[in-house]
């Protein structure tokens, strides 16, 4: 009877340890590609609104992001477990000629296909 209780408890702890040992999907310095499929707006990329881009003198063309290679500059995880990354363009230019970095929820972006490793 005692062995029947020990086995499920050991399995429970084993799964918890395995879940904690999972690594982040990306690290600082990784290069990703922005991908936009047809009729899809960017949901997991935190992009500035068009009026803020225009006020700063930029061009609000979201289609120009497609195919850009971006580098991960920071990785942050909040209390809810969501991982947010800061992205800058690999070629050193600014997004929309106004913003040097953008942020993204990396888990959603990889799942939706908005970012490709």
PDB file of C-alpha atoms in Angstrom:
ATOM      1  CA  UNK A   1       0.000   0.000   0.000  1.00  0.00           C
ATOM      2  CA  UNK A   2       2.799   2.369   0.866  1.00  0.00           C
ATOM      3  CA  UNK A   3       4.532   1.760  -2.495  1.00  0.00           C
ATOM      4  CA  UNK A   4       1.328   2.683  -4.328  1.00  0.00           C
ATOM      5  CA  UNK A   5       1.457   6.163  -2.814  1.00  0.00           C
ATOM      6  CA  UNK A   6       5.170   6.717  -3.354  1.00  0.00           C
ATOM      7  CA  UNK A   7       5.146   6.017  -7.103  1.00  0.00           C
ATOM      8  CA  UNK A   8       2.567   8.720  -8.072  1.00  0.00           C
ATOM      9  CA  UNK A   9       4.292  11.256  -5.833  1.00  0.00           C
ATOM     10  CA  UNK A  10       7.657  10.533  -7.460  1.00  0.00           C
ATOM     11  CA  UNK A  11       6.141  10.908 -10.926  1.00  0.00           C
ATOM     12  CA  UNK A  12       4.596  14.224  -9.935  1.00  0.00           C
ATOM     13  CA  UNK A  13       7.947  15.596  -8.788  1.00  0.00           C
ATOM     14  CA  UNK A  14       9.682  14.292 -11.905  1.00  0.00           C
ATOM     15  CA  UNK A  15       7.281  16.177 -14.186  1.00  0.00           C
ATOM     16  CA  UNK A  16       7.689  19.390 -12.177  1.00  0.00           C
ATOM     17  CA  UNK A  17      11.481  19.226 -12.379  1.00  0.00           C
ATOM     18  CA  UNK A  18      11.315  18.575 -16.117  1.00  0.00           C
ATOM     19  CA  UNK A  19       9.013  21.560 -16.644  1.00  0.00           C
ATOM     20  CA  UNK A  20      11.374  23.822 -14.697  1.00  0.00           C
ATOM     21  CA  UNK A  21      14.394  22.709 -16.714  1.00  0.00           C
ATOM     22  CA  UNK A  22      12.914  23.750 -20.048  1.00  0.00           C
ATOM     23  CA  UNK A  23      15.022  26.480 -21.605  1.00  0.00           C
ATOM     24  CA  UNK A  24      13.856  29.681 -23.226  1.00  0.00           C
ATOM     25  CA  UNK A  25      13.076  29.330 -26.944  1.00  0.00           C
ATOM     26  CA  UNK A  26      15.479  32.164 -27.809  1.00  0.00           C
ATOM     27  CA  UNK A  27      18.432  33.858 -26.181  1.00  0.00           C
ATOM     28  CA  UNK A  28      20.071  37.251 -26.543  1.00  0.00           C
ATOM     29  CA  UNK A  29      21.885  37.442 -29.872  1.00  0.00           C
ATOM     30  CA  UNK A  30      19.618  35.036 -31.775  1.00  0.00           C
ATOM     31  CA  UNK A  31      18.544  36.166 -35.235  1.00  0.00           C
ATOM     32  CA  UNK A  32      14.885  35.797 -36.249  1.00  0.00           C
ATOM     33  CA  UNK A  33      12.953  36.667 -39.411  1.00  0.00           C
ATOM     34  CA  UNK A  34       9.694  38.622 -39.360  1.00  0.00           C
ATOM     35  CA  UNK A  35       7.054  36.802 -41.405  1.00  0.00           C
ATOM     36  CA  UNK A  36       3.628  38.153 -42.331  1.00  0.00           C
ATOM     37  CA  UNK A  37       1.128  35.864 -43.984  1.00  0.00           C
ATOM     38  CA  UNK A  38      -1.673  37.125 -46.197  1.00  0.00           C
ATOM     39  CA  UNK A  39      -4.538  38.964 -44.470  1.00  0.00           C
ATOM     40  CA  UNK A  40      -2.890  38.725 -41.071  1.00  0.00           C
ATOM     41  CA  UNK A  41      -2.045  41.621 -38.836  1.00  0.00           C
ATOM     42  CA  UNK A  42       0.761  41.300 -36.343  1.00  0.00           C
ATOM     43  CA  UNK A  43      -0.838  40.179 -33.092  1.00  0.00           C
ATOM     44  CA  UNK A  44       2.158  39.282 -30.958  1.00  0.00           C
ATOM     45  CA  UNK A  45       4.539  42.004 -32.133  1.00  0.00           C
ATOM     46  CA  UNK A  46       4.109  45.210 -30.148  1.00  0.00           C
ATOM     47  CA  UNK A  47       4.197  47.723 -32.987  1.00  0.00           C
ATOM     48  CA  UNK A  48       3.553  51.465 -32.635  1.00  0.00           C
ATOM     49  CA  UNK A  49       0.309  52.853 -33.986  1.00  0.00           C
ATOM     50  CA  UNK A  50       0.410  54.623 -37.329  1.00  0.00           C
ATOM     51  CA  UNK A  51      -0.314  58.071 -35.866  1.00  0.00           C
ATOM     52  CA  UNK A  52       2.746  57.867 -33.563  1.00  0.00           C
ATOM     53  CA  UNK A  53       4.967  56.824 -36.465  1.00  0.00           C
ATOM     54  CA  UNK A  54       3.712  59.700 -38.611  1.00  0.00           C
ATOM     55  CA  UNK A  55       4.124  62.237 -35.770  1.00  0.00           C
ATOM     56  CA  UNK A  56       7.783  61.262 -35.489  1.00  0.00           C
ATOM     57  CA  UNK A  57       8.286  61.701 -39.233  1.00  0.00           C
ATOM     58  CA  UNK A  58       8.301  58.035 -40.194  1.00  0.00           C
ATOM     59  CA  UNK A  59       6.478  55.993 -42.778  1.00  0.00           C
ATOM     60  CA  UNK A  60       3.727  53.733 -41.362  1.00  0.00           C
ATOM     61  CA  UNK A  61       4.140  50.825 -43.779  1.00  0.00           C
ATOM     62  CA  UNK A  62       3.681  47.601 -41.815  1.00  0.00           C
ATOM     63  CA  UNK A  63       4.193  45.493 -44.946  1.00  0.00           C
ATOM     64  CA  UNK A  64       7.820  46.654 -45.056  1.00  0.00           C
ATOM     65  CA  UNK A  65       8.528  44.516 -41.972  1.00  0.00           C
ATOM     66  CA  UNK A  66       8.005  41.274 -43.887  1.00  0.00           C
ATOM     67  CA  UNK A  67      11.302  39.448 -44.357  1.00  0.00           C
ATOM     68  CA  UNK A  68      13.363  41.681 -42.047  1.00  0.00           C
ATOM     69  CA  UNK A  69      16.028  39.890 -40.041  1.00  0.00           C
ATOM     70  CA  UNK A  70      15.956  40.980 -36.408  1.00  0.00           C
ATOM     71  CA  UNK A  71      18.274  40.313 -33.483  1.00  0.00           C
ATOM     72  CA  UNK A  72      17.107  39.615 -29.927  1.00  0.00           C
ATOM     73  CA  UNK A  73      18.571  42.241 -27.573  1.00  0.00           C
ATOM     74  CA  UNK A  74      16.746  41.373 -24.325  1.00  0.00           C
ATOM     75  CA  UNK A  75      14.623  38.540 -22.944  1.00  0.00           C
ATOM     76  CA  UNK A  76      12.236  39.155 -20.022  1.00  0.00           C
ATOM     77  CA  UNK A  77       9.740  36.849 -18.319  1.00  0.00           C
ATOM     78  CA  UNK A  78       6.884  38.333 -16.269  1.00  0.00           C
ATOM     79  CA  UNK A  79       5.057  36.845 -13.273  1.00  0.00           C
ATOM     80  CA  UNK A  80       2.427  35.233 -15.521  1.00  0.00           C
ATOM     81  CA  UNK A  81       5.143  33.281 -17.335  1.00  0.00           C
ATOM     82  CA  UNK A  82       4.952  35.194 -20.631  1.00  0.00           C
ATOM     83  CA  UNK A  83       8.300  35.776 -22.305  1.00  0.00           C
ATOM     84  CA  UNK A  84       8.811  39.153 -23.959  1.00  0.00           C
ATOM     85  CA  UNK A  85      11.784  39.976 -26.173  1.00  0.00           C
ATOM     86  CA  UNK A  86      13.192  43.244 -27.492  1.00  0.00           C
ATOM     87  CA  UNK A  87      14.109  43.137 -31.169  1.00  0.00           C
ATOM     88  CA  UNK A  88      16.357  45.375 -33.272  1.00  0.00           C
ATOM     89  CA  UNK A  89      17.057  45.169 -36.971  1.00  0.00           C
ATOM     90  CA  UNK A  90      20.132  43.211 -37.900  1.00  0.00           C
ATOM     91  CA  UNK A  91      21.190  45.759 -40.528  1.00  0.00           C
ATOM     92  CA  UNK A  92      21.170  48.574 -37.931  1.00  0.00           C
ATOM     93  CA  UNK A  93      18.379  50.609 -39.542  1.00  0.00           C
ATOM     94  CA  UNK A  94      15.295  51.777 -37.652  1.00  0.00           C
ATOM     95  CA  UNK A  95      11.798  50.323 -37.902  1.00  0.00           C
ATOM     96  CA  UNK A  96       9.584  52.771 -39.849  1.00  0.00           C
ATOM     97  CA  UNK A  97      12.589  55.192 -39.792  1.00  0.00           C
ATOM     98  CA  UNK A  98      11.644  56.129 -36.202  1.00  0.00           C
ATOM     99  CA  UNK A  99      11.928  53.224 -33.744  1.00  0.00           C
ATOM    100  CA  UNK A 100      15.182  51.422 -32.965  1.00  0.00           C
ATOM    101  CA  UNK A 101      13.549  48.493 -31.156  1.00  0.00           C
ATOM    102  CA  UNK A 102      10.209  46.747 -30.955  1.00  0.00           C
ATOM    103  CA  UNK A 103       9.003  44.144 -28.467  1.00  0.00           C
ATOM    104  CA  UNK A 104       7.194  40.868 -28.986  1.00  0.00           C
ATOM    105  CA  UNK A 105       5.620  38.038 -27.034  1.00  0.00           C
ATOM    106  CA  UNK A 106       7.994  35.357 -28.289  1.00  0.00           C
ATOM    107  CA  UNK A 107       5.823  32.337 -27.485  1.00  0.00           C
ATOM    108  CA  UNK A 108       2.811  33.691 -29.406  1.00  0.00           C
ATOM    109  CA  UNK A 109       4.945  35.023 -32.246  1.00  0.00           C
ATOM    110  CA  UNK A 110       6.634  31.677 -32.867  1.00  0.00           C
ATOM    111  CA  UNK A 111       3.310  29.837 -32.571  1.00  0.00           C
ATOM    112  CA  UNK A 112       1.525  32.195 -34.997  1.00  0.00           C
ATOM    113  CA  UNK A 113       4.412  32.177 -37.458  1.00  0.00           C
ATOM    114  CA  UNK A 114       5.072  35.913 -37.130  1.00  0.00           C
ATOM    115  CA  UNK A 115       8.700  35.205 -36.182  1.00  0.00           C
ATOM    116  CA  UNK A 116      10.767  32.389 -37.642  1.00  0.00           C
ATOM    117  CA  UNK A 117      13.952  31.037 -36.052  1.00  0.00           C
TER     118      UNK A 117
END
